[in-house]
Structure formats: structure tokens, C-alpha cells
């Protein structure tokens, strides 16, 4: 630290080196959006049955692996609909000759009259398989051109392009539409809050430049690593990275600024004061960075790509922010010199005392710790009761918070044909020998009578060697509903039993399609969640044990984190599902909230308890707790307010999962900042007294001195 901050010249060199480093990396790294992979985030694990089904389809039925776009056409009369379908089909065929990704066109007149034409005849579906990756620009362009062609050819009839291909296209588009709003909304919000707190433009600039350098560093390194195939980065991960770095980065800047002001009160030499400040915060910031990075890296144990892909890039971002906080931010503060606190000055900034409200809170905890403990526990338990209405949703299209053509088309299909028609499943039966017409007819007959099956295709596709039969099956429910997902396992088992009893040699049954894929994703998420909960808690317990040199403290501190999480998820469920009418909580929201809330919430525990442990060197446990709460309360509340506000910006996003995640994180951080850390944790520590850090004990007070006589000058008054 003396080498980095020993003089203003050295601080200037540190800032210059950072600018050169970030500029050099930006010159060689590809753009992040050029290496983003949004497809993998929605895939099941590679060893899932649905993945094997897709591989079997590609091997045995080449050309049938395109993702279907469904054009649903509705006219005033059956004749009107027929006329529109004929015109649309001709237009799509012409487009097919120009666009190689359009793999075919299937209409009701191609032998599917009973399935592609509604009972009344006023609605019809046209199936258009589209090849390629749904997140590729070529695929997206093909769907956009398909929609333009359909709109031009439909005349007075109403036509929408939906189905898995349409849904995938709309998903990518909706994600992209919110990125700029997220970035500029976050910047504006942070600037406003920092100006209100510090009323100093240069302090705001310091915090924002620190975040900007860390963001650029992590983006360039992340793009290089993603381009090299080290890990995948999705647009959703990039969105969360934005708010995470703004929140964490300003938190670290606030902690450093607060300690720097304290140090200036006893030493007017700015470099010396900065070194003193950094010594005071290094342990807490390092513990914070370590906890978040380890928690993010814990996601690598997950089998679900949606979870595993989150970890490395976010860990890289927080590690980058930690490096910037330890070097660039304090160096920039020194470089600004005496103007840092303008329009105020160093003397006024150094003499600024903590707010009176934190003195009153500290006195309340000291006076009535049992009452504070009971009231805060009761509040958190009441909020946790909202979990009674908790349910998950795997229907991604229902989570769009803007109107999309795919959702309108899906509703039209459900009304005219039944909800299962939007994404039929395919049951593959593979044998070691040829499957005879009698055998597949028996299997089909049993499938028709299976509970939850709305219809089965008249004739299965048979592979060239005759050993694989593919049955199209439409379920009675929405393909993405929990009820439909629950049917995949029993349907697989029932088909396996039928195939074996029919005499098919060594049958293997696999189910492909959107429902089977989503069921595999759900199964993997459920298993991963249990593993991650245990692993993240072990990480937090270990970091707290090392930081506090205690066995007992990590246990009750983690207990408060768990209670904060259940209260957060309960209130989020109540607001978004019970009151807001959402179909359910996004399937990944709960595990994301747990990992982030525990990893970030423990930051404020670290800041408070680290200061408490430092104060024990010169004070009794009660005085140490009071001083730690007064000194860190204002910083924690400011940091928590900013972090909650940055996550709240996610509620502007047009995706339910991001909205719910942002809402939950904002709620959780505010609870942690204004209920758990200033009230619940101090009440527990107050009641435990000198056993709060067991087996560690407070050092003996020097003989002949009193607590008040050893208070630092900055604490007087």
C-alpha cells in the first residue's frame, strides 16, 4: 500500500496503468454481443433423455430436426380461412426458395386435415420447420421475414407466427429491447443516490469510474474467454452483471470513503490517511469479494447449463471489481486531492459525524435486545408466510411483460385446437430389430388411451432400417405447464411397458419436444438447488469462521441469512403471484435469489462484524457493538440502498424472470440492510455478550483505563 499510495504521483501512475491496461484489452477483445450464447442457457443437461431423443431424431430422421414455426390463420368463415391459407402457403413456398433455413411447409391439405384444421374450419395451422440455432442472427432474420410474408399474404384474415421457433425469436428480441434501459437507468439511479448521500460530484465520479473500469475489464476478459470456449455468456448474465457491478462497486467505494474520512480526522496527510483507511477495510472487502466469487464459482457444480453458465463470468466481474477497489479507487481519490469532497473541504468531511439515527438504534438494541429480537423475528416469519402461495412457472412465453406475436398465436391455437397443439411431443421407440405394423399399431392404440393424451398421429414415422418408430403425441395441457411436465415420466414408463409386452425386441423409449426438454430442465434444477444450497452455506460458514475466528458466530449469522431469504421469497411470491397475478415464480428465480442474496447479504454482516471485532481490541463487547453499529450503520444503509436500487432497475425489464429477480433482490437487500443487520444481528450479539465470538473471547481491558477514555477522538460528542 505504501508503494501504491505513498504519494500523489504514485497514485497517478496507478490510475494511468489501469487506463492503459483496459484500453489495450479493449483493442484485442471481441464485442461481447458477438460471443454471447443464449441457446445454452435454456438447454437441459447434455445427458438428459430429451437430448438423446433429439440426437436420435437427427440420426434416424434427417431433415426432421428443424424447430417448428406455427402459422395460425383465422378468418371470418371457413372459406375465408382457406383462401388466406392458400395465399400464405404460396408466399412461404416462394420464401423457401430464397431462404435455405425454411425446411418445409405442411398444411391441412397435406393429409393432416383432422389436426391442422379446427372443427369449425374457421382456423387452420401451417407448420414451417426452420433449421439452425434459434439465437443465430440468420435464424432470427428468417422468422422476421416469415412474419412479413405471412402478414402481406394474409389479407383480411388474422395470422400469427408462433410455435417454438416464434417463441425463441421473441425471447431474444425481448431481451435485447431492455438492455439499454437497464444500463442508463442504473447509472442515473446510482448518480442520484450518491449525490444525495455525499453532495460531492467528484466522489460520485470516483465511484462510477471504478465501476466503469471493472466493467470494461470483466467484459473484455470475459469476451476473450468466451471466444476461446472457456465458458458461455448469455444476454441474461450480462444484464445481471451490469447491476451487480454497479451495486457491489459503489458499496466498496462507500466503505473506502467512510474509512478515509475517519483517517483524515486524525491525520491530515492524505497518502498516510489513505493507507490507514485501506488497512481498516482490506479484511472486510477481501472477505466480501472471496465470498461472492466462491459462491458464483459454486454454480459450476450444477448440471443445469442455466446455472452453470452464470458462475464464471459473474465471478470474474466481482474479482475485477475487487482489484479495482483495492487499487484504482483509492488512487483516484488521492489524485483528486483536496478537491475530492468539493464543494465541501477535507476538514468538514473529516469532522462529519454518523447520523443521530444510528446512535438511537444502537441505544435501542442495547436497552431492549430481547424485544428487538422477538419483533424482528416475528416480522420475518410473517413475511415468510407468503410462501404458501409459491409455485413455479416453466412457461416462458407467459413471462413476457410486453405483447408478442408468439403469445397471441399460442392463445389462438389453444382456443381453436387445444393448448397442447402449440408444441406436440414425439415418442421414439427404438428396437434391436424391425418394428412391424402390428407392433406400432398396438403401441399407438395404447397411447391414444393414455391419460393426458389429447391425440396421437395417425401413423408414426419409421426409420429407413425399420427399427425406430416416432409417434407424434399432443397432450391435453399447455406443453409448458407443471401438469404436462409431470406426464413425461409416466408416459415414458407406460410406453416402455407397452412396447415390451407387444414383443418389440429390447425396446428403448425416449420422448422429445418442448415438454420433455422442459421436464428435464426442471428435474436438473431441483437437484442442483439442493446441492447449491448446501455448498453456498458451507462457503459462507467457512469465510465467516476465518474472518471472525469463531465457531458460534457463523452459525447464528447464517441462520439470519436463511430467515432473510425465506422472508424475501415469501414477500416476492405474495406481491408477484398472489397480488400481481403472475402464473408463478420463474423456475430459476428462487435459486438465483438464494445464491445472490446470501453472497451479497453476508457482505453487510462482514462489514458490521469485522468492525465489531476490531473495536473489541479497545472496548468492552457492549461498547464495541455500539461503536461498530454507529460507525458502520450509515455506510451499510447507504450501500444497501444503492445495491437494492440497482437490482430494482431489473423490474423495468420485459421478462418476468428478470422482473421477479430484481424485485426479490431489492426486497431482500432492504430487509437485510434495515432489519437484519441493524436490529436482528446486534440483538443476538448483545444477548450473547462476550460469548458472541465463541470460542474467541474479547481481550482483557488494560488495567487502570476506562472504555470512555479509550474512545477515538472521532467518536467523541
XYZ file of C-alpha atoms in Angstrom:
717
model
C 0.000 0.000 0.000
C 2.891 2.366 0.612
C 4.136 1.569 -2.889
C 0.706 2.274 -4.424
C -0.495 5.185 -2.313
C 2.679 6.652 -0.787
C 2.353 9.831 -2.847
C 0.018 11.563 -5.268
C 2.462 10.797 -8.097
C 2.318 7.075 -7.379
C -1.458 7.211 -7.237
C -1.463 8.902 -10.647
C 0.710 6.122 -12.045
C -1.728 3.504 -10.728
C -4.638 5.256 -12.454
C -2.665 5.581 -15.694
C -1.685 1.894 -15.667
C -5.313 0.866 -15.258
C -6.372 3.050 -18.184
C -3.633 1.595 -20.396
C -4.493 -1.976 -19.382
C -8.217 -1.612 -20.030
C -7.591 0.203 -23.308
C -5.202 -2.499 -24.522
C -7.642 -5.302 -23.682
C -10.486 -3.450 -25.414
C -8.362 -3.278 -28.552
C -7.921 -7.047 -28.830
C -11.151 -8.432 -27.353
C -14.222 -9.170 -29.493
C -17.509 -7.430 -28.747
C -19.473 -9.195 -26.008
C -22.650 -9.499 -28.073
C -20.622 -11.269 -30.765
C -19.693 -14.124 -28.409
C -22.876 -14.390 -26.351
C -24.528 -17.797 -26.398
C -28.182 -17.550 -25.435
C -29.094 -21.048 -26.602
C -27.148 -22.978 -23.966
C -28.869 -21.103 -21.123
C -32.159 -22.826 -21.977
C -30.789 -26.311 -22.625
C -31.206 -29.350 -20.372
C -28.085 -31.216 -19.198
C -26.248 -32.983 -22.008
C -27.047 -36.464 -20.658
C -30.809 -35.828 -20.439
C -33.302 -38.145 -22.127
C -34.676 -35.292 -24.240
C -31.188 -34.566 -25.582
C -30.746 -38.239 -26.510
C -34.146 -38.080 -28.200
C -33.044 -35.096 -30.284
C -29.843 -36.905 -31.239
C -31.834 -39.986 -32.247
C -34.149 -37.850 -34.383
C -31.193 -36.246 -36.149
C -29.645 -39.658 -36.858
C -32.724 -41.609 -37.904
C -34.903 -38.882 -39.417
C -32.576 -36.370 -41.080
C -34.340 -33.212 -42.055
C -36.935 -33.540 -39.302
C -34.898 -31.720 -36.674
C -35.943 -28.203 -37.651
C -37.632 -26.106 -34.968
C -41.277 -25.650 -35.990
C -42.794 -22.249 -36.564
C -46.579 -22.475 -36.450
C -48.650 -20.085 -38.515
C -52.172 -19.927 -37.109
C -54.711 -18.405 -39.500
C -58.224 -17.261 -38.537
C -60.828 -15.951 -40.977
C -64.418 -14.840 -40.670
C -65.623 -18.038 -42.392
C -64.045 -21.405 -43.309
C -63.895 -20.300 -46.963
C -62.194 -17.066 -45.973
C -59.638 -19.047 -43.938
C -59.000 -21.488 -46.829
C -58.351 -18.588 -49.169
C -55.890 -16.953 -46.733
C -54.071 -20.255 -46.090
C -53.665 -20.832 -49.844
C -52.184 -17.357 -50.303
C -49.891 -17.674 -47.262
C -48.696 -21.135 -48.313
C -47.730 -19.879 -51.783
C -45.836 -16.957 -50.240
C -43.964 -19.251 -47.824
C -43.039 -21.617 -50.657
C -41.571 -18.670 -52.542
C -39.653 -17.626 -49.432
C -38.421 -21.200 -49.052
C -36.764 -20.961 -52.463
C -34.821 -17.913 -51.255
C -34.086 -18.969 -47.660
C -32.384 -22.315 -47.018
C -33.337 -22.287 -43.313
C -37.034 -22.768 -44.224
C -37.093 -26.564 -44.344
C -40.667 -27.174 -45.485
C -44.353 -26.278 -45.379
C -47.112 -28.573 -44.038
C -50.812 -27.651 -44.329
C -54.151 -29.297 -43.620
C -54.362 -30.385 -47.270
C -51.171 -32.470 -46.901
C -53.013 -35.224 -45.051
C -53.390 -33.524 -41.706
C -56.955 -32.292 -42.078
C -58.008 -33.665 -38.695
C -55.175 -31.925 -36.866
C -54.341 -28.700 -38.703
C -57.918 -27.563 -39.325
C -60.229 -26.667 -36.428
C -63.574 -28.417 -36.012
C -65.481 -25.461 -37.411
C -62.947 -24.856 -40.157
C -62.523 -21.171 -39.328
C -58.950 -21.691 -38.050
C -56.015 -23.554 -39.579
C -52.373 -24.129 -38.768
C -49.408 -24.181 -41.144
C -46.254 -25.917 -39.890
C -42.973 -24.393 -41.098
C -39.834 -26.202 -39.836
C -36.867 -23.798 -39.534
C -33.318 -25.125 -39.266
C -30.399 -23.567 -37.395
C -29.795 -22.194 -33.925
C -32.675 -20.052 -32.626
C -30.265 -17.436 -31.255
C -28.313 -17.055 -34.505
C -28.914 -13.893 -36.484
C -29.751 -15.891 -39.630
C -32.471 -17.824 -37.788
C -33.879 -14.610 -36.344
C -33.910 -12.960 -39.771
C -35.728 -15.959 -41.245
C -38.539 -15.703 -38.688
C -38.812 -11.949 -39.205
C -39.051 -12.449 -42.994
C -41.571 -15.259 -42.466
C -43.728 -12.938 -40.373
C -43.527 -10.205 -43.016
C -44.507 -12.640 -45.780
C -47.397 -14.032 -43.717
C -48.675 -10.549 -42.854
C -48.581 -9.450 -46.505
C -50.326 -12.607 -47.788
C -52.994 -12.966 -45.092
C -55.238 -10.230 -46.454
C -58.226 -9.588 -44.182
C -57.626 -12.799 -42.208
C -55.697 -12.718 -38.957
C -52.421 -14.674 -38.900
C -49.706 -15.037 -36.220
C -46.383 -16.882 -36.302
C -45.817 -18.746 -33.047
C -44.620 -22.214 -32.032
C -41.164 -22.982 -30.618
C -39.395 -21.037 -33.400
C -41.571 -17.955 -32.912
C -41.226 -18.119 -29.129
C -37.420 -18.392 -29.347
C -37.256 -15.387 -31.673
C -39.467 -13.242 -29.476
C -37.450 -14.224 -26.409
C -34.209 -12.951 -27.944
C -35.908 -9.774 -29.135
C -37.463 -9.033 -25.754
C -34.115 -9.484 -24.026
C -32.388 -7.094 -26.404
C -35.053 -4.428 -26.041
C -34.323 -3.930 -22.336
C -30.508 -3.742 -22.298
C -30.066 -0.003 -22.900
C -32.845 0.890 -20.466
C -31.104 -1.237 -17.859
C -27.677 0.373 -18.321
C -28.735 4.016 -18.387
C -31.400 3.518 -15.733
C -28.797 2.026 -13.382
C -26.298 4.833 -13.992
C -28.916 7.550 -13.427
C -30.189 5.953 -10.236
C -26.704 5.497 -8.753
C -25.739 9.094 -9.596
C -28.851 10.489 -7.905
C -28.425 8.417 -4.729
C -24.695 9.147 -4.427
C -25.284 12.872 -4.892
C -27.927 12.824 -2.164
C -25.596 10.946 0.200
C -22.332 12.818 -0.414
C -23.280 16.002 -2.274
C -19.872 15.850 -3.961
C -19.595 15.383 -7.740
C -16.039 14.027 -7.577
C -16.998 11.320 -5.099
C -19.753 10.265 -7.495
C -17.277 10.298 -10.391
C -14.831 8.206 -8.348
C -17.413 5.505 -7.658
C -18.731 5.443 -11.239
C -15.265 5.395 -12.824
C -14.322 2.487 -10.562
C -17.381 0.564 -11.718
C -16.694 1.534 -15.335
C -13.101 0.257 -15.228
C -14.144 -3.007 -13.562
C -16.987 -3.480 -16.038
C -14.736 -2.873 -19.038
C -12.077 -5.191 -17.599
C -14.549 -8.007 -16.973
C -16.277 -7.513 -20.346
C -13.042 -7.710 -22.333
C -11.594 -10.618 -20.359
C -14.985 -12.364 -20.418
C -15.305 -11.891 -24.189
C -11.802 -13.289 -24.747
C -12.515 -16.306 -22.528
C -15.927 -16.942 -24.079
C -14.405 -16.686 -27.553
C -11.774 -19.244 -26.505
C -14.531 -21.593 -25.323
C -13.718 -21.408 -21.606
C -17.325 -20.634 -20.667
C -20.576 -19.299 -22.146
C -22.040 -15.854 -21.559
C -25.736 -15.149 -22.166
C -27.520 -11.811 -22.509
C -29.288 -12.517 -19.204
C -25.931 -12.982 -17.474
C -24.691 -9.709 -18.982
C -27.774 -7.895 -17.677
C -27.254 -9.160 -14.144
C -23.527 -8.381 -14.368
C -24.396 -4.729 -15.027
C -26.456 -4.285 -11.873
C -24.150 -6.494 -9.797
C -21.040 -4.424 -10.557
C -22.815 -1.107 -10.025
C -24.148 -2.330 -6.694
C -21.014 -4.032 -5.391
C -18.673 -1.383 -6.820
C -20.442 1.532 -5.160
C -20.629 -0.485 -1.923
C -16.856 -0.861 -1.860
C -16.368 2.808 -2.758
C -18.641 3.848 0.126
C -16.720 1.689 2.603
C -13.381 3.150 1.486
C -14.669 6.735 1.516
C -16.071 6.341 5.032
C -12.803 4.963 6.429
C -10.779 7.595 4.540
C -12.802 10.357 6.216
C -12.235 8.753 9.610
C -8.498 8.561 8.988
C -8.332 12.210 7.878
C -9.763 13.213 11.250
C -6.528 12.129 12.953
C -4.001 12.569 10.113
C -4.133 15.406 7.580
C -1.517 13.773 5.334
C -3.707 12.315 2.601
C -1.478 9.384 1.492
C -0.954 8.310 5.101
C -4.682 8.597 5.803
C -5.478 6.514 2.736
C -3.047 3.780 3.789
C -4.681 3.744 7.232
C -8.130 3.562 5.663
C -7.196 0.706 3.344
C -5.711 -1.231 6.259
C -9.038 -0.852 8.038
C -11.153 -2.130 5.141
C -8.880 -4.648 3.452
C -10.029 -7.602 5.546
C -13.743 -6.923 5.088
C -13.507 -6.182 1.338
C -11.307 -9.215 0.726
C -13.745 -11.416 2.653
C -16.652 -9.936 0.704
C -15.002 -10.498 -2.675
C -13.967 -14.023 -1.690
C -17.481 -14.949 -0.567
C -19.160 -13.678 -3.733
C -16.551 -15.186 -6.066
C -16.679 -18.565 -4.333
C -20.484 -18.535 -4.335
C -20.536 -17.751 -8.054
C -17.949 -20.441 -8.795
C -20.043 -22.915 -6.786
C -22.526 -22.743 -9.658
C -20.034 -24.751 -11.718
C -21.091 -27.897 -9.860
C -24.594 -27.549 -11.297
C -25.669 -29.838 -14.108
C -28.087 -27.236 -15.490
C -26.462 -25.003 -18.136
C -28.744 -22.194 -16.922
C -26.977 -22.247 -13.542
C -23.509 -23.398 -14.526
C -23.146 -20.678 -17.152
C -23.888 -17.958 -14.614
C -20.906 -18.572 -12.402
C -17.584 -17.891 -14.144
C -18.465 -14.565 -15.784
C -20.037 -13.091 -12.647
C -17.119 -14.340 -10.536
C -14.743 -12.660 -12.991
C -16.708 -9.426 -12.686
C -16.634 -9.338 -8.885
C -12.932 -10.281 -8.812
C -12.268 -7.429 -11.245
C -14.258 -5.075 -9.017
C -12.227 -6.215 -6.015
C -8.946 -5.488 -7.797
C -10.214 -2.058 -8.853
C -11.457 -1.285 -5.324
C -8.064 -2.118 -3.805
C -6.057 -0.049 -6.296
C -7.820 2.227 -8.789
C -10.494 3.707 -6.488
C -8.183 4.841 -3.643
C -5.568 6.015 -6.161
C -8.173 8.136 -7.968
C -9.311 9.590 -4.641
C -5.733 10.651 -3.884
C -5.321 12.025 -7.396
C -8.291 14.349 -6.874
C -6.504 15.617 -3.755
C -8.202 18.284 -1.680
C -10.931 18.737 -4.297
C -12.354 15.256 -3.657
C -15.041 16.495 -1.276
C -15.844 19.722 -3.217
C -17.887 21.866 -2.657
C -17.060 20.865 0.923
C -13.471 20.525 2.123
C -11.361 17.886 3.840
C -11.735 19.416 7.317
C -15.528 19.386 7.132
C -15.600 15.929 5.587
C -13.313 14.543 8.307
C -15.388 16.075 11.105
C -18.682 14.738 9.762
C -20.286 12.565 12.423
C -22.508 9.500 11.920
C -26.223 10.243 11.776
C -28.064 10.536 15.082
C -30.493 7.838 13.976
C -27.787 5.181 14.271
C -26.986 6.298 17.800
C -30.664 5.873 18.676
C -30.788 2.447 17.013
C -27.671 1.340 18.868
C -29.145 2.554 22.160
C -32.425 0.742 21.422
C -30.602 -2.546 20.851
C -28.522 -2.044 23.999
C -31.589 -1.174 26.075
C -34.078 -3.819 24.810
C -32.274 -6.614 22.922
C -34.959 -9.237 23.683
C -37.794 -7.042 22.415
C -35.826 -6.203 19.265
C -35.051 -9.883 18.700
C -38.667 -11.014 19.111
C -40.147 -8.235 16.953
C -37.702 -8.712 14.066
C -38.113 -12.495 14.112
C -41.900 -12.099 14.096
C -41.723 -9.693 11.142
C -39.542 -12.049 9.092
C -41.738 -15.053 9.907
C -44.888 -13.186 8.850
C -43.257 -12.268 5.535
C -42.149 -15.885 5.075
C -45.810 -16.931 5.247
C -46.176 -15.631 1.697
C -44.532 -18.876 0.576
C -47.928 -20.528 0.993
C -48.761 -19.225 -2.486
C -45.416 -20.244 -4.000
C -45.475 -22.113 -7.291
C -43.051 -22.236 -10.195
C -43.670 -21.478 -13.848
C -41.838 -23.033 -16.780
C -43.989 -21.312 -19.394
C -41.506 -18.729 -20.579
C -43.880 -17.062 -23.016
C -46.312 -16.228 -20.211
C -43.466 -14.265 -18.639
C -43.202 -11.689 -21.418
C -44.256 -8.348 -19.970
C -44.846 -6.954 -23.463
C -47.172 -8.122 -26.222
C -45.613 -10.609 -28.655
C -46.882 -12.346 -31.754
C -45.898 -15.732 -30.392
C -48.082 -15.289 -27.290
C -51.042 -14.096 -29.383
C -50.624 -17.101 -31.685
C -50.345 -19.518 -28.795
C -53.586 -18.190 -27.316
C -55.284 -18.575 -30.701
C -54.121 -22.197 -31.013
C -55.305 -23.009 -27.502
C -58.740 -21.564 -28.253
C -59.202 -23.235 -31.648
C -57.319 -26.537 -31.303
C -56.424 -27.104 -27.666
C -53.404 -25.939 -25.644
C -51.229 -28.977 -26.390
C -51.139 -28.298 -30.131
C -48.679 -25.419 -29.765
C -45.801 -27.847 -29.094
C -46.539 -31.565 -29.672
C -44.197 -34.170 -28.231
C -42.589 -37.037 -30.110
C -42.245 -40.501 -28.582
C -39.422 -42.544 -30.093
C -39.428 -46.335 -29.756
C -36.147 -47.942 -30.791
C -35.680 -51.689 -31.160
C -32.795 -54.012 -31.943
C -34.950 -55.483 -34.718
C -37.553 -54.229 -37.182
C -40.810 -52.875 -35.788
C -43.784 -54.413 -37.582
C -47.018 -52.533 -38.486
C -48.893 -54.668 -35.965
C -46.454 -53.729 -33.209
C -46.509 -49.992 -33.817
C -50.295 -50.070 -34.237
C -50.600 -51.647 -30.786
C -48.315 -49.025 -29.277
C -50.325 -46.245 -30.908
C -53.596 -47.721 -29.656
C -52.287 -47.754 -26.086
C -51.034 -44.161 -26.396
C -54.457 -42.990 -27.557
C -55.988 -44.360 -24.345
C -53.297 -42.915 -22.060
C -54.436 -40.325 -19.531
C -53.465 -36.785 -20.526
C -53.030 -37.527 -24.243
C -55.309 -35.440 -26.493
C -54.387 -37.107 -29.765
C -51.761 -39.315 -31.429
C -50.639 -39.038 -35.043
C -52.375 -41.499 -37.402
C -49.150 -43.174 -38.456
C -45.669 -42.985 -36.943
C -42.561 -42.128 -38.885
C -40.448 -45.252 -39.400
C -36.685 -45.069 -39.873
C -35.045 -46.418 -43.027
C -33.874 -49.544 -41.183
C -37.314 -50.013 -39.654
C -36.035 -50.191 -36.077
C -37.216 -46.749 -34.865
C -40.821 -45.519 -34.766
C -41.646 -41.880 -33.959
C -45.156 -41.118 -32.658
C -46.467 -37.555 -32.574
C -48.348 -37.047 -29.303
C -50.340 -33.989 -28.248
C -51.056 -33.544 -24.546
C -54.266 -32.128 -23.131
C -52.493 -29.364 -21.168
C -50.299 -26.414 -22.015
C -46.979 -28.065 -23.019
C -45.071 -25.894 -20.523
C -47.432 -26.359 -17.568
C -46.427 -28.357 -14.466
C -49.194 -30.858 -15.243
C -47.750 -31.526 -18.705
C -44.218 -31.843 -17.322
C -45.466 -34.348 -14.751
C -46.798 -36.583 -17.542
C -43.438 -37.182 -19.243
C -42.178 -39.742 -16.720
C -45.388 -41.827 -16.546
C -45.806 -41.603 -20.334
C -42.285 -42.928 -20.856
C -42.866 -45.804 -18.436
C -46.266 -46.698 -19.921
C -44.867 -46.727 -23.469
C -41.924 -48.852 -22.312
C -44.285 -51.424 -20.774
C -46.490 -51.494 -23.871
C -43.541 -51.883 -26.231
C -42.119 -54.731 -24.148
C -45.444 -56.562 -23.885
C -46.080 -56.124 -27.626
C -42.971 -58.116 -28.461
C -40.702 -55.327 -29.716
C -37.129 -56.541 -29.223
C -35.290 -54.737 -26.381
C -37.277 -51.514 -26.750
C -35.872 -48.158 -25.676
C -38.323 -45.280 -25.265
C -37.318 -41.611 -25.493
C -39.549 -38.535 -25.586
C -38.504 -35.413 -27.447
C -40.015 -31.968 -27.806
C -40.521 -28.878 -25.715
C -42.356 -30.576 -22.852
C -39.751 -33.309 -22.411
C -36.929 -30.774 -22.640
C -38.557 -28.548 -20.034
C -39.203 -31.537 -17.765
C -35.505 -32.424 -17.899
C -34.587 -28.821 -17.126
C -36.920 -28.848 -14.109
C -35.512 -32.125 -12.815
C -31.934 -30.879 -13.107
C -32.780 -27.567 -11.425
C -34.387 -29.343 -8.470
C -31.290 -31.485 -7.916
C -28.893 -28.584 -8.436
C -30.756 -26.366 -5.994
C -30.259 -28.799 -3.116
C -26.552 -29.131 -3.881
C -26.031 -25.391 -4.246
C -27.841 -24.532 -1.017
C -25.517 -26.802 0.957
C -22.374 -25.702 -0.893
C -23.036 -21.952 -0.671
C -23.856 -22.195 3.031
C -20.612 -24.091 3.639
C -18.689 -21.398 1.779
C -20.266 -18.616 3.825
C -19.742 -20.511 7.081
C -16.081 -21.021 6.233
C -15.415 -17.392 5.274
C -17.148 -16.094 8.411
C -15.293 -18.574 10.601
C -11.931 -17.471 9.182
C -12.788 -13.767 9.346
C -14.219 -13.799 12.872
C -12.078 -16.630 14.315
C -15.291 -18.070 15.682
C -17.351 -21.264 15.529
C -20.578 -19.933 17.043
C -20.905 -16.635 15.176
C -21.086 -18.147 11.661
C -23.954 -20.398 12.780
C -26.304 -17.678 14.026
C -25.260 -15.285 11.259
C -26.075 -17.862 8.567
C -29.357 -18.505 10.373
C -30.270 -14.826 9.909
C -29.370 -15.088 6.213
C -31.688 -18.067 5.758
C -34.540 -16.296 7.526
C -33.945 -13.214 5.392
C -34.155 -15.393 2.266
C -37.437 -17.064 3.221
C -38.963 -13.675 4.119
C -37.772 -12.261 0.789
C -39.151 -15.106 -1.292
C -42.394 -15.066 0.681
C -42.990 -11.352 0.103
C -41.959 -11.642 -3.560
C -44.413 -14.506 -4.063
C -47.190 -12.554 -2.387
C -46.588 -9.435 -4.492
C -45.988 -11.049 -7.890
C -48.192 -14.171 -7.763
C -50.907 -13.651 -5.147
C -51.431 -9.933 -5.825
C -49.788 -9.373 -9.205
C -51.375 -12.354 -10.914
C -48.188 -13.888 -12.352
C -48.598 -17.523 -13.346
C -45.839 -18.416 -10.914
C -42.278 -17.642 -9.871
C -39.795 -18.160 -12.706
C -38.223 -21.579 -12.364
C -34.697 -20.249 -11.795
C -35.577 -17.209 -9.717
C -35.522 -18.890 -6.296
C -32.068 -20.432 -6.669
C -30.658 -17.222 -8.193
C -32.073 -15.186 -5.321
C -30.679 -17.617 -2.757
C -27.146 -17.572 -4.169
C -27.044 -13.808 -4.711
C -28.851 -12.789 -1.538
C -26.701 -14.981 0.689
C -23.482 -13.951 -1.070
C -24.316 -10.235 -1.068
C -26.213 -10.171 2.223
C -23.248 -11.608 4.045
C -21.288 -8.529 2.891
C -23.111 -6.342 5.378
C -22.621 -8.958 8.063
C -18.916 -8.895 7.268
C -18.734 -5.086 7.391
C -20.552 -4.971 10.747
C -18.895 -7.930 12.456
C -15.422 -7.110 11.161
C -15.736 -3.623 12.673
C -17.100 -5.145 15.905
C -14.103 -7.452 16.137
C -11.696 -4.555 15.533
C -13.375 -2.447 18.226
C -13.059 -5.286 20.768
C -9.333 -4.529 20.931
C -10.048 -1.330 22.886
C -13.625 -1.633 24.148
C -15.942 -3.874 26.112
C -18.287 -6.089 24.000
C -21.288 -3.794 24.525
C -19.326 -0.638 23.694
C -17.639 -2.370 20.746
C -21.031 -3.368 19.353
C -22.427 0.117 19.872
C -19.475 1.771 18.140
C -19.490 -0.739 15.278
C -23.206 -0.207 14.723
C -22.965 3.571 14.825
C -19.871 3.726 12.620
C -20.949 1.140 10.051
C -24.709 1.729 10.159
C -24.719 4.735 7.888
C -22.331 3.134 5.416
C -24.270 -0.139 5.344
C -27.606 1.618 4.899
C -26.243 3.772 2.068
C -24.601 0.793 0.406
C -27.718 -1.318 0.829
C -29.937 1.395 -0.593
C -27.755 1.668 -3.690
C -27.478 -2.094 -4.144
C -31.233 -2.534 -3.749
C -31.885 0.310 -6.178
C -29.605 -1.155 -8.840
C -31.327 -4.525 -8.632
C -34.697 -2.771 -8.656
C -33.819 -1.447 -12.128
C -34.291 -5.034 -13.319
C -38.025 -4.573 -12.690
C -38.054 -2.366 -15.807
C -37.148 -5.396 -17.910
C -39.831 -7.016 -20.114
C -39.035 -10.546 -18.875
C -40.849 -11.992 -15.852
C -37.744 -13.800 -14.548
C -35.663 -10.615 -14.513
C -38.552 -8.614 -13.048
C -39.076 -11.106 -10.220
C -35.353 -11.489 -9.614
C -34.884 -7.711 -9.404
C -37.914 -7.338 -7.128
C -36.747 -10.136 -4.828
C -33.183 -8.838 -4.612
C -34.366 -5.305 -3.849
C -36.689 -6.615 -1.121
C -34.041 -8.931 0.308
C -31.291 -6.309 0.410
C -33.583 -3.741 2.034
C -34.650 -6.285 4.649
C -31.028 -7.157 5.236
C -29.981 -3.510 5.417
C -32.730 -2.095 7.626
C -33.964 -5.077 9.648
C -31.467 -7.930 9.853
C -28.084 -6.144 10.120
C -29.009 -3.119 12.299
C -31.522 -4.885 14.549
C -31.592 -8.689 14.497
C -27.848 -9.390 14.391
C -26.884 -6.742 17.006
C -29.669 -8.002 19.301
C -28.275 -11.549 19.114
C -24.706 -10.318 19.686
C -25.850 -8.134 22.605
C -27.594 -11.064 24.285
C -24.617 -13.383 23.792
C -22.291 -10.711 25.216
C -18.688 -11.931 25.477
C -19.566 -15.381 24.046
C -20.745 -13.914 20.710
C -17.483 -14.938 19.032
C -17.012 -18.215 20.904
C -14.532 -19.827 21.302
C -12.746 -16.485 20.862
C -13.029 -14.175 23.836
C -12.638 -10.380 23.983
C -9.117 -9.396 25.041
C -8.799 -8.160 28.635
C -9.152 -4.403 29.091
C -5.909 -2.662 30.084
C -5.874 -2.078 33.833
C -6.425 1.429 35.068
C -8.308 2.568 31.899
C -11.974 3.045 31.156
C -13.876 2.460 27.983
C -14.741 6.117 27.554
C -11.125 7.242 27.998
C -10.064 4.965 25.164
C -12.622 6.180 22.637
C -11.009 7.571 19.495
C -11.261 11.337 19.090
C -13.642 10.879 16.134
C -16.169 9.170 18.425
C -16.450 11.943 20.996
C -19.578 14.080 21.187
